[in-house]
Coordinates of C-alpha atoms in Angstrom, one line a residue:
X83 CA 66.3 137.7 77.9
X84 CA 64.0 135.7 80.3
X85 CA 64.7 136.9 84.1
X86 CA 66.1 134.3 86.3
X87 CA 64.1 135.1 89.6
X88 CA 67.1 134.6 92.3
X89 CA 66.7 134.0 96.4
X90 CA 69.2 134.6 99.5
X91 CA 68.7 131.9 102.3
X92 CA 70.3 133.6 105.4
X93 CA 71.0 137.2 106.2
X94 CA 74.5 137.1 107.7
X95 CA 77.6 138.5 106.3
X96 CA 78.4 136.6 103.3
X97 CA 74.8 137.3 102.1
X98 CA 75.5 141.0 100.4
X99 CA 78.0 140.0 98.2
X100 CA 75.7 137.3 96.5
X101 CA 73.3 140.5 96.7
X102 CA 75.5 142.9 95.1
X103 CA 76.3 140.4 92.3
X104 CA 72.4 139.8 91.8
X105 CA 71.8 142.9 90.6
X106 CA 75.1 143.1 89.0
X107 CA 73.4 141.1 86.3
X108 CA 70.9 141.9 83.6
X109 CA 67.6 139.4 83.3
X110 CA 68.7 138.4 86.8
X111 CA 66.1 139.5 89.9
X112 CA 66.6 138.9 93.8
X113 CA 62.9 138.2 94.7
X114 CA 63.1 136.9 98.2
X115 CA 65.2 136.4 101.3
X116 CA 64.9 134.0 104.0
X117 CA 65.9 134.0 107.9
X118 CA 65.0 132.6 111.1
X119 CA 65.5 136.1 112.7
X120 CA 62.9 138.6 111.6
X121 CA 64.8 142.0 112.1
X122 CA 67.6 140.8 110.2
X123 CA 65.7 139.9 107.5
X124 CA 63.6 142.5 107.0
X125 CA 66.6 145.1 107.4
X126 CA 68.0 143.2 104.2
X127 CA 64.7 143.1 102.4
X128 CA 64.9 146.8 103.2
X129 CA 68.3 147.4 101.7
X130 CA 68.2 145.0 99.0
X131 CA 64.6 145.5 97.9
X132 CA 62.8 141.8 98.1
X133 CA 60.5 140.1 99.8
X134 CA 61.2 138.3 103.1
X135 CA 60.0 135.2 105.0
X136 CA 61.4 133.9 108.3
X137 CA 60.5 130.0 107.0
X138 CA 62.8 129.3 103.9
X139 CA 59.7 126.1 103.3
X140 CA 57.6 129.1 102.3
X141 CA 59.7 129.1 98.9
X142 CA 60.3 126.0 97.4
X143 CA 56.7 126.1 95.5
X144 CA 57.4 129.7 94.3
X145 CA 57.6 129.1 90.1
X146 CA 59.0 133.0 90.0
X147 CA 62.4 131.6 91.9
X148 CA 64.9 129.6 89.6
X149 CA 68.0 130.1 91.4
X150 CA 68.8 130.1 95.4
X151 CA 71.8 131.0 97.4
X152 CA 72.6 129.0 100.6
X153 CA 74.5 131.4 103.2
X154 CA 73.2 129.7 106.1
X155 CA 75.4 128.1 108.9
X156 CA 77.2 124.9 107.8
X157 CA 74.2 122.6 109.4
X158 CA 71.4 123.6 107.6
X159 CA 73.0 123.4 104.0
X160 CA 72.5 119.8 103.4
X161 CA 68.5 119.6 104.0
X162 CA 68.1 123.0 102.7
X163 CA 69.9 122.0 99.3
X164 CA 68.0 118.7 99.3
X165 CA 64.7 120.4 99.4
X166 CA 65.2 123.4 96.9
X167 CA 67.0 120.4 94.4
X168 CA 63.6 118.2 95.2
X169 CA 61.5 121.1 94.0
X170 CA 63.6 121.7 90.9
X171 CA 65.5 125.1 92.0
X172 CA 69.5 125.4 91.1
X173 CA 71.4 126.1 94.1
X174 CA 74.3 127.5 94.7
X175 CA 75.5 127.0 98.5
X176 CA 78.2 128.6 100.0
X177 CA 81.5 126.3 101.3
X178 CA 81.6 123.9 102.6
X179 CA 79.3 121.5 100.6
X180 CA 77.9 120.3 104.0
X181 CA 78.9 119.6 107.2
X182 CA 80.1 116.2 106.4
X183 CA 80.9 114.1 104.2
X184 CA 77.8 111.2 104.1
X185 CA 75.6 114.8 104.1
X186 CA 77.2 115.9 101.1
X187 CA 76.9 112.6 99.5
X188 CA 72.7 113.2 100.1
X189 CA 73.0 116.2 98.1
X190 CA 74.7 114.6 95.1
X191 CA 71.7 112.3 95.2
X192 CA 69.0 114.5 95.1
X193 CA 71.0 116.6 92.2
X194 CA 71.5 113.9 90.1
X195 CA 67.6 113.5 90.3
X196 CA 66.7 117.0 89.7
X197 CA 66.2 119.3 86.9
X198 CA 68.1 122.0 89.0
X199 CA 71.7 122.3 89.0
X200 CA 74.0 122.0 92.5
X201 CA 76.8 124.9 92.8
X202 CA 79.6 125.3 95.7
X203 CA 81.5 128.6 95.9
X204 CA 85.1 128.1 95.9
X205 CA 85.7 131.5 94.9
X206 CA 89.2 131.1 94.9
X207 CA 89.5 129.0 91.8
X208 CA 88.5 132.3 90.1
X209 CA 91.1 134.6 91.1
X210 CA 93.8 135.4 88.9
X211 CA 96.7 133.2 90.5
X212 CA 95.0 130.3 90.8
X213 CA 93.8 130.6 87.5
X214 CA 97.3 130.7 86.0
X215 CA 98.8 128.5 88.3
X216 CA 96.3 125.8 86.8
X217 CA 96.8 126.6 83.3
X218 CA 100.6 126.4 84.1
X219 CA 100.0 122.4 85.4
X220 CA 97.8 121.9 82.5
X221 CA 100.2 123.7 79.7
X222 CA 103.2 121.9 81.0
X223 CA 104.8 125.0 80.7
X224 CA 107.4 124.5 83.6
X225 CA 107.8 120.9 82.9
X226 CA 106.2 118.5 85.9
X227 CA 105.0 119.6 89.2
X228 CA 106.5 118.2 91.8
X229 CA 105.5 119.7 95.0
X230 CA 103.6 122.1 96.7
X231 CA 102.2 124.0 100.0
X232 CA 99.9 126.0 101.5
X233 CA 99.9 128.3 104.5
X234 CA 96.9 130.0 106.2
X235 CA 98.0 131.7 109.3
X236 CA 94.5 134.2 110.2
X237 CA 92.5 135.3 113.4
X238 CA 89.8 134.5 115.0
X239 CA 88.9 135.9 118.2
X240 CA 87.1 134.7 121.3
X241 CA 84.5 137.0 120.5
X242 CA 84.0 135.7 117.0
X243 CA 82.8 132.4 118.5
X244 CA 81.0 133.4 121.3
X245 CA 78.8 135.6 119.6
X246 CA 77.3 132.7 117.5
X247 CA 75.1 130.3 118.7
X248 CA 77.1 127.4 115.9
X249 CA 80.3 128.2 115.3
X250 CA 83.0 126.4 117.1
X251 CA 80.8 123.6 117.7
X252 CA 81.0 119.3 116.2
X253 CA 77.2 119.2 116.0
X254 CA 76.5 122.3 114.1
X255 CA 79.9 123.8 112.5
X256 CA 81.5 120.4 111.7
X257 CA 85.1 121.4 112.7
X258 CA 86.7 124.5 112.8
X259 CA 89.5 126.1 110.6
X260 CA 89.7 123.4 108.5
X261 CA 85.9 123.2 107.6
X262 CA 85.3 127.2 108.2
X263 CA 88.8 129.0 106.6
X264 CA 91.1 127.2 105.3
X265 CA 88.7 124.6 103.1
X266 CA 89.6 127.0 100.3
X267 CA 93.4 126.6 100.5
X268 CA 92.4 122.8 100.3
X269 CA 90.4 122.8 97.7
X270 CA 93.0 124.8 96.2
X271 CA 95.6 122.1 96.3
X272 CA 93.1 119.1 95.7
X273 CA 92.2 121.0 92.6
X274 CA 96.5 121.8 91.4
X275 CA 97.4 118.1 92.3
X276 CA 94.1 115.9 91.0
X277 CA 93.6 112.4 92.3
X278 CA 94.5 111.9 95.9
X279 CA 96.2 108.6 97.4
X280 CA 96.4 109.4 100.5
X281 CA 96.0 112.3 103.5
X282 CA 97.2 112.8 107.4
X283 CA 97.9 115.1 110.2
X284 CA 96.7 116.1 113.0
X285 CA 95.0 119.1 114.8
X286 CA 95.3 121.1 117.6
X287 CA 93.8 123.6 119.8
X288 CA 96.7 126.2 120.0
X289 CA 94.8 129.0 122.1
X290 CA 91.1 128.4 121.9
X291 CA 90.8 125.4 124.4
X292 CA 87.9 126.2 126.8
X293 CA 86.3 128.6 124.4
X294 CA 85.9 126.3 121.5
X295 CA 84.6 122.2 121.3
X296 CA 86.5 122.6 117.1
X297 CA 90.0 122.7 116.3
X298 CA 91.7 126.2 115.8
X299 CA 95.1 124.9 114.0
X300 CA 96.2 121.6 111.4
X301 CA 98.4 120.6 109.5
X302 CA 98.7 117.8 106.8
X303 CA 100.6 115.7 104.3
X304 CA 98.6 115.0 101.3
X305 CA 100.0 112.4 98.5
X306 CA 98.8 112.3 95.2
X307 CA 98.6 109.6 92.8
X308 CA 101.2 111.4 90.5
X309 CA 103.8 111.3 93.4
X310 CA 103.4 114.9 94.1
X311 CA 102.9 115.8 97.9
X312 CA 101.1 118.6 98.8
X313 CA 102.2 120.0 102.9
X314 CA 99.3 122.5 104.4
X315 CA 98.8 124.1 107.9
X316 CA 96.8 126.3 109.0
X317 CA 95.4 128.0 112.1
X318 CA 93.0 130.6 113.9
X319 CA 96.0 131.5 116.2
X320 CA 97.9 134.6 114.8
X321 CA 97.3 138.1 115.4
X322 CA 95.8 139.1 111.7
X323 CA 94.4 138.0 108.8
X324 CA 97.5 137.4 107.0
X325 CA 97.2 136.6 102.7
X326 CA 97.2 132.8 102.0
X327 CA 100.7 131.6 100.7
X328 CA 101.3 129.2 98.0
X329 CA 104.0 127.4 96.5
X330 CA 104.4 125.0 93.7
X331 CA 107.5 123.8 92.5
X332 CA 108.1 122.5 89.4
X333 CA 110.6 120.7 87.3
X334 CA 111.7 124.1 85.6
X335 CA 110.6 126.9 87.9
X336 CA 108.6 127.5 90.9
X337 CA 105.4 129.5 91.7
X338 CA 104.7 131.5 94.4
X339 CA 101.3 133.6 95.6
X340 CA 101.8 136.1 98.2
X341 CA 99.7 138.9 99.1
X342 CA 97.7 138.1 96.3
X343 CA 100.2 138.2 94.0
X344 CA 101.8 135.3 91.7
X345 CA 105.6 135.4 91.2
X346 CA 107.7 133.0 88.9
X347 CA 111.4 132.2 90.2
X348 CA 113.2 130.5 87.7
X349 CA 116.9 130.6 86.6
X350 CA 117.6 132.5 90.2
X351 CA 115.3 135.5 88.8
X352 CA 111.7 136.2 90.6
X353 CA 109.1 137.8 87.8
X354 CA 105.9 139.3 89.2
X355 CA 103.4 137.7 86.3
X356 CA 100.2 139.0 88.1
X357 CA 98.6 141.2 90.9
X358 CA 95.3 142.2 92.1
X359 CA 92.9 144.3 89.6
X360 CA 92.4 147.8 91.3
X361 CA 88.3 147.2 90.3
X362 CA 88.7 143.7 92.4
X363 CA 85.4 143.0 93.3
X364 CA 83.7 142.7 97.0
X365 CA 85.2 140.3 99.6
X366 CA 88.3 140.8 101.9
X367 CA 91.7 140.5 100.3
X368 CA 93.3 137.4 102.2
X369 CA 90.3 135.1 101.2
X370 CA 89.6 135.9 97.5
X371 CA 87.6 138.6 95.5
X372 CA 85.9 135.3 93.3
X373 CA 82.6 135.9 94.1
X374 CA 81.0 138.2 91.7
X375 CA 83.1 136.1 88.8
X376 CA 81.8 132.7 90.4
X377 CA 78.2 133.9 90.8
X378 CA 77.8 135.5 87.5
X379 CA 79.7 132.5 86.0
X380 CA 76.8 130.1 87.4
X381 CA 74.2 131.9 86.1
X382 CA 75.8 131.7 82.9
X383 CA 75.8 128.0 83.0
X384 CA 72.2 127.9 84.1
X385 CA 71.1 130.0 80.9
X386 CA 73.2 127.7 79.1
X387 CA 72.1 125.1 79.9
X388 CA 75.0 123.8 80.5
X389 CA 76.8 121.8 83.3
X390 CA 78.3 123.9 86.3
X391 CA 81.7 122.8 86.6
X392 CA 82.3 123.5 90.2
X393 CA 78.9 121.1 91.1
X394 CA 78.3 118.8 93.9
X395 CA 81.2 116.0 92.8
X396 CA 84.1 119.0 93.1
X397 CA 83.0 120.4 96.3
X398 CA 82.7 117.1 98.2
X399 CA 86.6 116.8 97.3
X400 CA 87.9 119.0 100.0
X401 CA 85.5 117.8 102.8
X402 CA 86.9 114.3 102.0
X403 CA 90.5 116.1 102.7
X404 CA 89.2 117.3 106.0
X405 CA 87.7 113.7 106.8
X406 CA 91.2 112.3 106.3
X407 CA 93.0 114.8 108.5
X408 CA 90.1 114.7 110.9
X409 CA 90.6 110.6 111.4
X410 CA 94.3 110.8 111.2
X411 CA 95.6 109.6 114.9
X412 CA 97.2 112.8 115.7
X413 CA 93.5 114.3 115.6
X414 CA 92.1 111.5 117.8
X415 CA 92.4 113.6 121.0
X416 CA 90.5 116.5 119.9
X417 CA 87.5 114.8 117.4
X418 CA 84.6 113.4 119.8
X419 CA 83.5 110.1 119.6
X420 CA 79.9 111.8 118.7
X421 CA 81.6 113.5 115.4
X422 CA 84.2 110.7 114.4
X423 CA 81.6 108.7 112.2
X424 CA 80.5 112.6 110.4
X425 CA 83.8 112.5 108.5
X426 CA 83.9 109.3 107.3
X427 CA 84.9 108.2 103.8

């Protein structure tokens, strides 16, 4: 088996569990890590065993690297991608695409004209209800959907903001907890419903005002082209990190996720059809344990040779959600004049 040499670009939190799934692989190597701060670096290098360079420019001519992972703050994504993709790497960046839609659109360009493929980690497509809940639409098992809904309801704190020089900020996070946490509950629902028609709603800052320039709550109607309408809302403003919550009702039974479970209620009986796995790998329990599956399931594609299906043209879908709420007129008030023309469709 030829060894697919792998890099990490940015040291922060997400960045062990692309590690751990690295070397989870066989002919797979992590070779080199990038970030702008030097101790934080090399303590990963340390602990993970790879090179390190502060300057990520310092990898794109490396011919040992095949394959790089984007974990950097929502800014730097688009460039970043458009650089490794001009210098034939695959990469695989974390959510969101970019920090805006006409960025995102840049980096389908310069995939389509690369030899390297362009990945987005949604890990939530990959855990078990949302894997049934889409073979359920596609089987036609319960007859036609006709509605659904999604509730986020986490916390972040003061602290979690102020301690970062780019979160909670137009110019460098893009938005807050629609672009930040709750993207994956919208890609989620873009993904059960297909083809969108329309989107509004509005959003708010609920407890965060003075401490944040970004949104901390929203909600939103979204209307498909098959008549089904999707409801969302979600916020930073509750006490904990409470598990997503999804409904989708169809003509012959509804579906339900809660606590990372799927239920069934049909014929005024509720059947428990799936449930975490006890060797559920890495992550937090209320936003997914998809990674490993997602990352391994990309480097099978790339050995393949075959298309990655969740590329550049899926993730772009939810950022054009969030564009629609953001230019909704009951988010006028909070979205700058600065950031209005970022989200544009």
């Amino acid at each position: 088996m030829t060894t697919l040499g792998a890099a990490i670009i940015g040291c922060g939190a997400i960045a062990p569990l692309h590690a751990k799934a690295i070397a989870s692989m066989e002919g797979t190597q992590l070779l080199a890590a990038a970030d702008s701060d030097a101790d934080q670096a090399k303590a990963f290098g340390e602990q993970y065993g790879c090179g390190v360079v502060q300057d990520y420019r310092e990898l794109l001519g490396r011919t040992d690297i095949d394959i790089v992972h984007l974990c950097t703050p929502h800014y730097l994504h688009a460039q970043m991608a458009i650089d490794f993709l001009n210098a034939g790497k695959h990469v695989l960046t974390e959510k969101p695409l970019a920090m805006d839609v006409p960025s995102a659109r840049r980096m389908l360009e310069a995939a389509d004209h690369s030899k390297g493929q362009l990945g987005v980690v949604f890990q939530n497509r990959y855990n078990e209800p949302s894997m049934q809940i889409r073979q359920t639409i596609d089987g036609g098992t319960l007859g036609r959907l006709l509605c659904m809904k999604g509730i986020v309801t986490w916390n972040r704190s003061e602290q979690y903001y102020t301690e970062s020089g780019w979160r909670g900020r137009w110019a460098t996070e893009g938005g807050g907890v629609l672009i930040n946490q709750t993207i994956h509950t919208l890609d989620l629902l873009q993904w059960f419903g297909g083809e969108i028609s329309s989107v509004s709603g509005s959003v708010s800052k609920d407890v965060l005002d003075g401490i944040i320039e970004v949104e901390d709550s929203a909600h939103a109607c979204i209307t498909f082209s098959n008549q089904v309408r999707g409801l969302f809302y979600g916020t930073n403003a509750y006490s904990v990190n409470s598990p997503v919550e999804l409904e989708l009702v169809f003509e012959h039974g509804t579906l339900l996720q809660r606590r990372d479970c799927l239920y069934l209620w049909k014929d005024g009986r509720e059947e428990l059809l799936c449930e975490p796995s006890a060797a559920a790998n890495g992550g937090k329990s209320y936003w997914g344990r998809g990674h490993q599956r997602l990352i391994h399931d990309f480097y099978d594609h790339i050995r393949e040779r075959r298309e990655f299906w969740l590329n550049g043209r899926e993730g772009i879908k939810a950022l054009e959600v969030i564009a629609g709420i953001y230019s909704s007129p009951g988010s006028q008030r909070i979205i700058p004049a600065t950031a209005k023309g970022l989200h544009s469709n």
